[in-house]
Amino acid sequence: MSECLTVRVTYTLETPAPVLAAEPAPRRARIVTGDRIRLGLLLAGTAVLYLWNVTINGMANQYYAAAVQAGSVDWKALLFGSLDAHNFITVDKPPLSQWVMGLSGQVFGFGSASMLVPQALMAVGAVALLYGAVRRISGPGAGLLAGAALAVTPVAVLMFRFNDPDAAMVLLMTAAAYCTVRALNGGSARWLAAAGVALGFAFLAKMLEGALVMPALGAAYLVAAPIRLRTRLLHLLGAAVAFLVSAGWFVVLTMLWPASSRPYIAGSTDNDFMNLVLGYNGLARVLGHGHTGGVFGDGHVGVAVLGGSGGHPQGLARLVSGEFGYEIGWLVPGAALATVLTVALRGRAPRTDPVRAGAVLFGGWFLVDGLVLSFMHGTIHPYYSLSIAPPVAAIFAIGVGQAWSRRESFWSRAVLGTILLAAGLWGWWRLGGGAVSSPALRWAVFAAATLAPTALLWSWTSRRRRYVAPTLLAVALTAALGGPTAYAVATVASPHQGIGPSVGRPGTGFGGGRTTVNARLDALLEETDTPWSAAVDRSTSAAGLELATGTAVMAIGGFSGTDPTPTLQQFQDDVAKHRVAYYLAPPSAGRVPSAVVNGKRDHGGADVSSRAHADILQWVRSRFPATSVGGVTAYDLLAPGRSGAT
């Protein structure tokens, strides 16, 4: 009997064991599979939104399009980011984004699609990386919210379908944030070094702006990495070395490569890359005139204030007002509240708490970059705010996720309601003006933004709270994202070209290149067989001609026409060697509508570039015959010079 009992007990204990042990595995698999499906849907939706009719933007910014065209046919032009295939001058930014688009042009042929599709795919990558970073901090739900918020941010929709370098820069900044989050998990030197490499290449996309996230990444690792302080400091030193190597190799290349054998570094005063970094694209951007790399004809220093910057006064309100407000400002109030409240909720957590580390990382990125954008004195466009789109989306999602995870507490529900109420009501306010007008949408957002967060406070008294609360959360989040989504859709549906594109409506920013067709001039330049078909003041004018004719055009003075290249002697040598066929006199359409020269605004439409290279224009006029070609004065530099001219 005792033996029988033993057998029965053994059978009873052992038989169910495999069943109980096997049950959790399918559940875990279902959860993982569900997360992957939701992530796949998010990325697929992002791809559709950003790739949909992407060629509606045509050549987008002709200035960068010309560089992409040059890089698609010449390897040296691709390497240095030259504006023309014969490598006279570069664009005024590092060449990383041109590498991507130029290589696409080499593989698929130059065109709008081969240029803009890689940019759109960068958006998908940025959303995936942000999801991955936030998921490790606050769970898959918060990760999905962060990715969705980034995907529908209007400035992201605008610039990831454009050919400016901001898209590549922000993708790499987001990659650096993801690598830092991975490094925080176990104190990984390799992941932190990978973050340094990503930031180094972000520097090669848009210089110092790409490094503005560095203080936040360093602070998060220094505060929260689960290793000794000495080891943390050594890891940060290693990441700094990785940054210097990944950014510095190109700087060294420009120094070692003979200047006579490479294009002039546009925006610099002395053909030096670091001059561009610290001057024109450094202090000049933050501090304004007096710190730029460009030099005017009288030797003084100045900066042109381009379209899109004049209506945005300095201060904390800049990011939520005017065009900035429509491009990035939708979630800024909610994100600011989320940063403060998340840190408060995690105030007593251990030093290595990943949520607080995430708040330091993304909140610090938002703070540092946002303050720089708010108080910049120099040239600024609202689309520069793309650099804070990932941290705004991330910290908003982390705040919502943390408050939701503690929803049993009334105070956590109050925090959640406050964040959602701020985001929703601000969206309602912003929908009251601007390019997208829909009273029905606006008042639907208002109703959802006020009722749902308020009801969340009391939903826990309901017997069906398990279903009511998630529904209320979904309604409140829909209200918060309703405004930016409307502008994102309107932006996708409209063409955007030029240097200063805006969200929600079609438009051509200042200096977008040629906007009219001059068939006679195009035919004239296409018939030339010289290295440069023509020389013309300013890169934007040259870019339009290059795209229209497929020829290389010498851009005298670079982007603003103030770069000290070529000198009169250099230009005379090129003409003597029959390297340039025509000189095109600066037309009135090429004048800067409003320029700041030596700190004073010139409202008379004076051509700033003509002041820097007037000697070339005077020499050409005194020596070569002129003819009008479709309203443009063209000087034939291959014709015999007039006797007695010097």
XYZ file of C-alpha atoms in Angstrom, residues 3-593:
591
model
C 4.486 1.433 -2.433
C 1.283 2.183 -4.339
C 0.972 5.498 -2.610
C 4.513 6.341 -3.579
C 3.811 5.586 -7.208
C 0.657 7.657 -7.194
C 2.387 10.598 -5.599
C 5.224 10.406 -8.112
C 2.791 10.262 -10.986
C 0.769 13.169 -9.686
C 3.806 15.417 -9.208
C 5.682 14.569 -12.381
C 2.975 14.274 -15.013
C 1.684 17.879 -14.951
C 5.203 19.307 -14.728
C 5.958 19.424 -18.469
C 2.599 21.086 -19.118
C 3.206 23.845 -16.540
C 6.753 24.355 -17.733
C 5.719 24.583 -21.351
C 2.938 27.131 -20.891
C 5.040 30.282 -20.313
C 7.088 29.821 -23.469
C 4.198 30.245 -25.920
C 2.957 33.227 -23.901
C 6.359 34.881 -24.118
C 6.498 34.079 -27.820
C 3.073 35.605 -28.344
C 4.115 38.778 -26.545
C 7.321 39.093 -28.530
C 5.507 38.324 -31.755
C 2.819 40.866 -30.925
C 5.425 43.546 -30.275
C 7.148 42.741 -33.533
C 3.896 42.918 -35.440
C 3.091 46.301 -33.935
C 6.605 47.543 -34.686
C 6.304 46.231 -38.234
C 3.036 48.086 -38.701
C 4.599 51.285 -37.337
C 7.574 51.044 -39.683
C 5.400 50.110 -42.650
C 3.134 53.075 -41.970
C 6.164 55.349 -41.664
C 7.539 54.072 -44.962
C 4.226 54.668 -46.734
C 3.903 58.182 -45.306
C 7.432 59.235 -46.231
C 7.753 57.482 -49.586
C 4.296 58.435 -50.849
C 4.752 60.608 -53.942
C 8.164 61.687 -52.647
C 9.162 63.005 -56.076
C 6.534 65.748 -55.739
C 9.421 67.756 -54.265
C 11.373 67.500 -57.514
C 14.950 68.665 -56.986
C 13.980 69.987 -53.514
C 16.917 72.235 -52.584
C 18.693 72.794 -55.915
C 21.885 73.740 -54.093
C 22.307 70.242 -52.662
C 20.741 68.577 -55.708
C 23.530 69.967 -57.894
C 26.109 68.478 -55.520
C 24.328 65.124 -55.656
C 24.321 65.317 -59.457
C 28.062 66.041 -59.461
C 28.743 63.190 -57.038
C 26.782 60.778 -59.189
C 29.248 61.241 -62.075
C 32.588 62.027 -60.396
C 34.200 60.246 -57.438
C 36.222 63.240 -56.265
C 33.107 65.390 -56.325
C 31.361 62.711 -54.263
C 34.201 62.515 -51.747
C 34.408 66.246 -51.085
C 30.784 67.204 -51.692
C 31.579 69.399 -54.684
C 28.911 71.586 -56.204
C 30.149 70.772 -59.717
C 31.694 67.744 -61.358
C 34.922 69.634 -62.144
C 35.458 70.384 -58.456
C 35.680 74.149 -58.266
C 33.971 74.551 -54.867
C 32.122 72.405 -52.331
C 28.765 72.994 -50.712
C 29.024 74.736 -47.356
C 28.425 71.550 -45.328
C 30.395 68.318 -44.895
C 29.643 65.700 -47.530
C 28.123 62.758 -45.636
C 24.572 63.247 -46.876
C 25.908 63.767 -50.407
C 27.709 60.435 -50.110
C 24.424 58.610 -49.558
C 22.439 60.396 -52.259
C 25.382 60.515 -54.672
C 26.005 56.772 -54.384
C 22.315 56.188 -54.989
C 22.641 58.333 -58.109
C 25.636 56.330 -59.287
C 23.698 53.076 -58.892
C 20.241 54.112 -60.121
C 21.010 57.234 -62.137
C 20.568 60.782 -60.914
C 16.986 61.914 -60.430
C 14.469 63.004 -57.849
C 13.647 59.458 -56.741
C 17.246 58.244 -56.408
C 18.010 61.368 -54.376
C 14.963 61.525 -52.074
C 14.120 57.863 -51.463
C 17.282 57.323 -49.348
C 16.280 60.353 -47.280
C 12.807 58.907 -46.700
C 14.277 55.558 -45.682
C 16.372 57.392 -43.094
C 13.089 58.359 -41.423
C 12.148 54.700 -41.121
C 15.550 54.021 -39.568
C 15.194 56.904 -37.111
C 11.749 55.706 -36.004
C 13.063 52.161 -35.517
C 16.052 53.353 -33.480
C 13.925 55.615 -31.301
C 11.498 52.766 -30.692
C 14.383 50.515 -29.685
C 15.835 53.069 -27.289
C 12.554 53.968 -25.563
C 11.412 50.337 -25.391
C 14.490 49.477 -23.329
C 13.744 52.384 -21.008
C 9.987 52.288 -20.556
C 8.578 49.276 -22.379
C 7.226 48.460 -25.858
C 4.109 50.618 -25.513
C 6.169 53.734 -24.827
C 8.501 52.755 -27.650
C 5.615 52.586 -30.106
C 4.302 55.953 -28.913
C 7.734 57.561 -29.312
C 8.142 56.156 -32.807
C 4.657 57.226 -33.863
C 5.124 60.717 -32.418
C 8.368 61.143 -34.340
C 6.820 59.796 -37.541
C 4.009 62.386 -37.549
C 6.111 65.360 -36.420
C 5.651 67.837 -39.304
C 9.285 68.947 -39.502
C 10.352 65.302 -39.754
C 7.910 64.697 -42.610
C 9.219 67.818 -44.324
C 12.955 67.195 -44.013
C 13.131 63.413 -44.388
C 11.514 63.930 -47.801
C 14.036 66.640 -48.677
C 17.722 66.622 -49.643
C 19.229 68.801 -46.907
C 21.837 67.180 -44.607
C 19.581 67.451 -41.542
C 18.005 64.050 -42.208
C 21.300 62.154 -42.087
C 22.436 64.144 -39.055
C 19.293 63.382 -37.034
C 19.360 59.700 -37.986
C 22.910 59.472 -36.642
C 22.076 61.456 -33.488
C 19.230 59.026 -32.842
C 21.582 56.108 -33.465
C 23.985 57.574 -30.899
C 21.152 57.803 -28.355
C 20.183 54.180 -29.033
C 23.772 53.014 -28.606
C 24.030 54.922 -25.329
C 20.877 53.252 -23.995
C 22.381 49.883 -24.913
C 25.611 50.880 -23.173
C 23.676 51.803 -20.015
C 22.200 48.313 -19.717
C 25.463 46.740 -18.615
C 28.078 49.460 -18.741
C 29.286 48.498 -22.210
C 32.362 50.282 -23.539
C 31.687 48.944 -27.048
C 28.187 50.362 -27.274
C 29.368 53.693 -25.906
C 32.182 53.765 -28.465
C 29.581 53.029 -31.149
C 27.683 56.096 -29.935
C 30.878 58.111 -30.375
C 31.285 56.806 -33.922
C 27.676 57.720 -34.763
C 28.216 61.247 -33.449
C 31.424 61.530 -35.450
C 29.539 60.824 -38.640
C 26.745 63.173 -37.523
C 29.468 65.825 -37.391
C 30.305 64.969 -40.998
C 26.676 65.621 -41.879
C 26.228 69.057 -40.312
C 29.256 69.760 -38.137
C 28.776 70.992 -34.562
C 24.993 70.755 -34.644
C 25.351 66.998 -34.823
C 27.352 67.029 -31.586
C 24.808 68.980 -29.516
C 23.441 65.713 -28.138
C 26.845 64.774 -26.723
C 26.460 66.439 -23.266
C 23.186 64.590 -22.647
C 24.605 61.219 -23.672
C 27.679 61.727 -21.518
C 25.652 62.868 -18.506
C 23.292 59.888 -18.713
C 26.160 57.405 -18.828
C 28.128 59.161 -16.108
C 25.119 59.209 -13.786
C 23.488 55.846 -14.422
C 25.899 53.263 -15.860
C 26.042 50.276 -13.433
C 29.826 50.329 -13.042
C 32.440 52.145 -10.966
C 32.983 55.857 -11.515
C 36.539 55.341 -12.744
C 35.377 52.820 -15.328
C 32.594 55.148 -16.438
C 35.105 57.931 -16.995
C 37.396 55.628 -18.986
C 34.481 54.508 -21.154
C 33.534 58.124 -21.826
C 37.133 58.869 -22.773
C 37.062 55.949 -25.198
C 33.825 57.248 -26.732
C 35.422 60.681 -27.146
C 38.352 59.095 -28.971
C 35.920 57.189 -31.210
C 34.174 60.470 -31.997
C 37.420 62.236 -32.846
C 38.582 59.430 -35.123
C 35.274 59.018 -36.970
C 34.957 62.779 -37.488
C 38.612 63.697 -37.767
C 39.689 61.461 -40.627
C 37.900 63.690 -43.137
C 39.347 66.839 -41.564
C 42.838 65.365 -41.889
C 42.089 64.319 -45.463
C 41.262 67.905 -46.446
C 44.494 69.078 -44.818
C 46.730 66.500 -46.489
C 45.132 66.610 -49.939
C 46.822 69.314 -52.055
C 44.528 72.336 -52.199
C 45.218 72.735 -55.911
C 43.843 69.237 -56.511
C 40.592 69.485 -54.572
C 37.629 71.879 -54.526
C 37.666 75.009 -52.391
C 36.017 74.541 -48.964
C 32.936 76.735 -49.306
C 32.133 79.019 -46.397
C 35.753 79.238 -45.225
C 37.969 82.288 -45.512
C 41.169 80.336 -46.172
C 40.148 77.022 -47.791
C 40.451 75.282 -44.406
C 37.794 72.870 -43.147
C 38.166 73.846 -39.483
C 37.667 77.488 -40.422
C 34.284 76.442 -41.776
C 33.533 74.457 -38.608
C 34.389 77.217 -36.156
C 33.330 80.208 -38.254
C 30.596 80.077 -40.871
C 28.982 76.895 -39.498
C 30.025 77.440 -35.879
C 30.032 80.685 -33.962
C 28.356 82.540 -36.825
C 25.290 80.321 -36.514
C 24.973 80.883 -32.767
C 26.354 84.383 -32.222
C 25.418 86.004 -35.526
C 27.388 88.484 -37.613
C 30.987 89.158 -36.726
C 31.739 85.441 -36.403
C 31.094 84.195 -39.918
C 33.573 82.678 -42.283
C 32.432 84.704 -45.284
C 34.181 87.959 -46.243
C 32.628 90.822 -48.167
C 34.393 92.866 -50.746
C 35.454 95.566 -48.312
C 37.139 93.036 -46.071
C 34.614 93.264 -43.274
C 32.761 90.308 -41.905
C 29.023 89.810 -42.117
C 26.227 87.334 -42.569
C 23.209 87.218 -44.814
C 19.942 86.611 -43.044
C 18.111 84.185 -45.264
C 14.413 83.646 -45.683
C 12.593 82.017 -42.814
C 14.654 83.563 -39.996
C 13.399 87.092 -39.704
C 10.046 86.367 -38.034
C 11.352 84.262 -35.156
C 12.454 86.397 -32.194
C 14.885 84.903 -29.728
C 13.703 83.378 -26.493
C 12.045 80.304 -25.074
C 8.840 81.081 -26.973
C 10.567 80.636 -30.345
C 10.055 76.863 -30.417
C 6.299 77.085 -29.878
C 5.427 80.146 -31.943
C 5.295 81.088 -35.604
C 6.567 78.574 -38.120
C 8.592 76.815 -35.414
C 5.349 76.070 -33.615
C 3.863 74.359 -36.654
C 7.006 72.377 -37.408
C 8.051 71.172 -33.929
C 6.019 72.911 -31.216
C 3.047 70.535 -30.958
C 4.446 68.273 -28.235
C 7.021 70.663 -26.772
C 4.871 71.739 -23.764
C 3.911 68.138 -23.057
C 7.510 66.981 -23.410
C 8.758 69.695 -21.054
C 6.200 68.647 -18.435
C 7.008 64.986 -18.994
C 10.701 65.611 -18.336
C 10.075 67.304 -14.992
C 7.351 64.926 -13.833
C 9.252 61.788 -14.837
C 12.292 62.865 -12.842
C 9.979 63.645 -9.908
C 8.282 60.235 -10.123
C 11.666 58.477 -10.117
C 13.242 60.724 -7.501
C 13.946 57.921 -4.997
C 14.970 55.311 -7.540
C 18.498 53.823 -7.471
C 21.305 55.632 -9.278
C 21.193 53.132 -12.125
C 17.445 53.487 -12.708
C 16.988 53.200 -16.512
C 13.903 55.422 -16.640
C 15.609 58.318 -14.918
C 18.653 57.738 -17.123
C 16.356 57.980 -20.139
C 14.931 61.230 -18.813
C 18.451 62.600 -18.391
C 19.429 61.465 -21.888
C 16.417 62.619 -23.891
C 15.485 65.478 -21.576
C 19.072 66.733 -21.671
C 19.165 66.479 -25.466
C 15.911 68.413 -25.661
C 17.180 71.035 -23.198
C 20.629 71.697 -24.698
C 19.601 71.611 -28.343
C 16.380 73.474 -27.636
C 18.166 76.305 -25.825
C 20.650 76.702 -28.672
C 17.815 76.905 -31.192
C 15.896 79.326 -28.992
C 18.718 81.831 -28.583
C 20.623 81.608 -31.871
C 21.542 85.046 -33.233
C 22.726 83.940 -36.670
C 21.041 82.442 -39.697
C 18.269 80.100 -38.604
C 15.456 78.274 -40.339
C 12.531 76.633 -38.531
C 13.456 73.269 -40.040
C 16.605 73.273 -37.901
C 14.222 72.097 -35.173
C 14.345 68.621 -36.706
C 17.288 68.043 -34.363
C 14.974 68.020 -31.326
C 12.172 65.960 -32.871
C 13.506 62.610 -31.511
C 13.997 63.761 -27.893
C 10.636 65.554 -27.824
C 8.885 62.387 -29.010
C 10.928 60.171 -26.683
C 10.524 62.113 -23.451
C 6.817 62.623 -24.115
C 6.395 58.864 -24.552
C 8.524 58.030 -21.506
C 6.474 60.387 -19.338
C 3.184 58.928 -20.550
C 4.505 55.384 -20.186
C 5.720 55.884 -16.635
C 2.536 57.530 -15.451
C 0.457 54.814 -17.123
C 2.484 52.024 -15.514
C 1.595 53.471 -12.081
C -2.019 54.195 -12.911
C -3.319 52.606 -9.700
C -2.097 55.754 -7.950
C -4.273 58.861 -8.191
C -1.187 61.082 -8.366
C 0.245 59.104 -11.264
C -3.066 59.459 -13.067
C -2.906 63.180 -12.337
C 0.571 63.325 -13.880
C -0.674 61.397 -16.908
C -3.682 63.669 -17.296
C -1.528 66.790 -16.992
C 0.859 65.690 -19.747
C -1.957 64.680 -22.079
C -4.012 67.782 -21.322
C -1.043 70.066 -22.052
C -0.291 68.323 -25.350
C -3.911 68.174 -26.490
C -4.888 71.729 -25.609
C -1.726 73.114 -27.171
C -2.564 71.233 -30.351
C -6.066 72.705 -30.285
C -4.604 76.190 -29.921
C -2.122 75.725 -32.774
C -4.874 74.464 -35.084
C -6.529 77.859 -34.755
C -4.301 79.331 -37.473
C -1.670 78.419 -40.026
C -1.768 76.552 -43.292
C -4.139 73.756 -42.229
C -7.632 74.996 -41.433
C -10.221 72.506 -40.199
C -12.659 73.757 -37.546
C -14.158 70.283 -37.190
C -10.764 68.729 -36.451
C -9.850 71.546 -34.104
C -12.940 71.201 -31.935
C -12.763 67.415 -31.994
C -9.224 67.726 -30.628
C -10.470 70.134 -27.966
C -13.234 67.798 -26.836
C -10.989 64.752 -26.705
C -8.115 66.657 -25.094
C -10.257 67.938 -22.238
C -12.654 65.068 -21.572
C -10.394 62.018 -21.881
C -7.555 63.118 -19.536
C -10.105 64.334 -16.978
C -12.038 61.076 -17.124
C -8.807 59.146 -16.596
C -8.687 60.505 -13.051
C -11.939 58.774 -12.148
C -12.046 55.766 -14.454
C -10.713 53.490 -11.723
C -14.034 53.527 -9.884
C -15.689 51.789 -12.829
C -16.144 48.039 -12.779
C -14.985 47.992 -16.386
C -11.887 50.047 -15.701
C -9.746 47.455 -17.472
C -11.354 48.519 -20.747
C -12.364 52.104 -20.027
C -8.927 53.443 -19.071
C -7.064 52.175 -22.177
C -9.823 53.618 -24.353
C -9.534 56.993 -22.647
C -5.750 56.898 -23.036
C -6.086 56.140 -26.746
C -8.533 59.034 -27.194
C -6.247 61.454 -25.336
C -3.206 60.388 -27.369
C -5.179 60.758 -30.586
C -6.009 64.315 -29.556
C -2.357 65.041 -28.726
C -1.177 63.749 -32.110
C -4.133 65.022 -34.147
C -2.667 68.441 -34.931
C 0.803 67.305 -36.010
C -0.704 64.457 -38.016
C -2.899 66.896 -39.946
C 0.139 69.015 -40.796
C 2.172 65.919 -41.667
C -0.453 64.772 -44.178
C -0.742 68.274 -45.650
C 3.041 68.422 -46.002
C 3.148 65.112 -47.863
C 0.417 66.299 -50.221
C 2.223 69.513 -51.216
C 5.439 70.174 -53.180
C 8.300 71.865 -51.350
C 11.428 73.370 -52.897
C 14.100 75.883 -52.023
C 16.330 76.714 -49.096
C 13.626 77.536 -46.542
C 10.740 75.060 -46.988
C 7.768 75.231 -44.637
C 5.328 72.577 -43.465
C 1.726 72.210 -44.459
C 1.743 74.187 -47.675
C 3.653 74.342 -50.950
C 6.345 76.940 -51.196
C 9.768 77.870 -52.479
C 12.201 79.194 -49.914
C 14.726 81.915 -50.536
C 17.548 81.117 -52.895
C 16.043 77.997 -54.333
C 17.823 78.385 -57.658
C 16.158 78.938 -61.018
C 12.378 79.055 -61.001
C 11.972 79.958 -64.703
C 13.143 78.195 -67.851
C 15.583 79.887 -70.223
C 15.762 77.447 -73.120
C 18.128 79.624 -75.163
C 20.628 79.888 -72.336
C 20.391 76.174 -71.594
C 21.084 75.315 -75.235
C 24.042 77.706 -75.315
C 25.683 76.091 -72.285
C 24.951 72.556 -73.448
C 26.942 73.200 -76.629
C 30.148 74.058 -74.741
C 33.035 71.627 -74.351
C 35.062 73.478 -71.710
C 35.398 72.132 -68.131
C 32.974 74.834 -66.964
C 30.275 75.925 -69.349
C 29.907 79.219 -67.508
C 30.883 81.215 -64.462
C 28.226 82.950 -62.376
C 28.022 84.635 -59.005
C 26.782 82.459 -56.122
C 26.301 78.738 -55.858
C 22.513 78.841 -55.952
C 22.607 80.381 -59.429
C 25.216 77.861 -60.564
C 23.205 74.954 -59.160
C 20.103 75.784 -61.174
C 22.134 75.997 -64.378
C 23.893 72.701 -63.676
C 20.625 70.867 -63.114
C 19.103 72.356 -66.272
C 22.050 71.712 -68.592
C 23.989 68.820 -67.078
C 27.190 70.875 -67.346
C 29.576 72.109 -64.659
C 29.214 75.793 -63.749
C 31.804 77.779 -61.796
C 30.155 79.305 -58.703
C 32.054 82.529 -58.024
C 32.093 83.271 -54.307
C 30.278 80.131 -53.217
C 26.883 80.069 -51.531
C 26.544 83.752 -50.660
C 29.001 84.991 -53.278
C 31.421 86.179 -50.580
C 33.945 83.330 -50.437
C 37.373 84.583 -51.613
C 37.512 82.303 -54.618
C 38.430 82.661 -57.367
C 40.770 85.612 -57.181
C 40.946 87.807 -60.258
C 44.299 86.255 -61.173
C 42.941 82.712 -60.840
C 39.941 83.563 -62.979
C 42.143 85.188 -65.621
C 44.309 82.054 -65.715
C 41.258 79.821 -66.213
C 40.012 82.060 -69.014
C 43.444 82.098 -70.659
C 43.479 78.281 -70.611
C 39.991 78.175 -72.159
C 38.525 76.416 -69.117
C 35.404 78.623 -68.932
C 33.152 79.412 -71.901
C 30.850 82.179 -70.640
C 30.501 84.640 -67.816
C 26.895 85.356 -66.858
C 26.379 88.770 -65.312
C 24.418 88.783 -62.036
C 20.739 89.378 -62.917
C 18.414 91.324 -60.670
C 16.678 88.037 -59.821
C 19.881 86.854 -58.219
C 19.953 89.673 -55.721
C 19.464 89.118 -52.036
C 16.150 90.760 -51.070
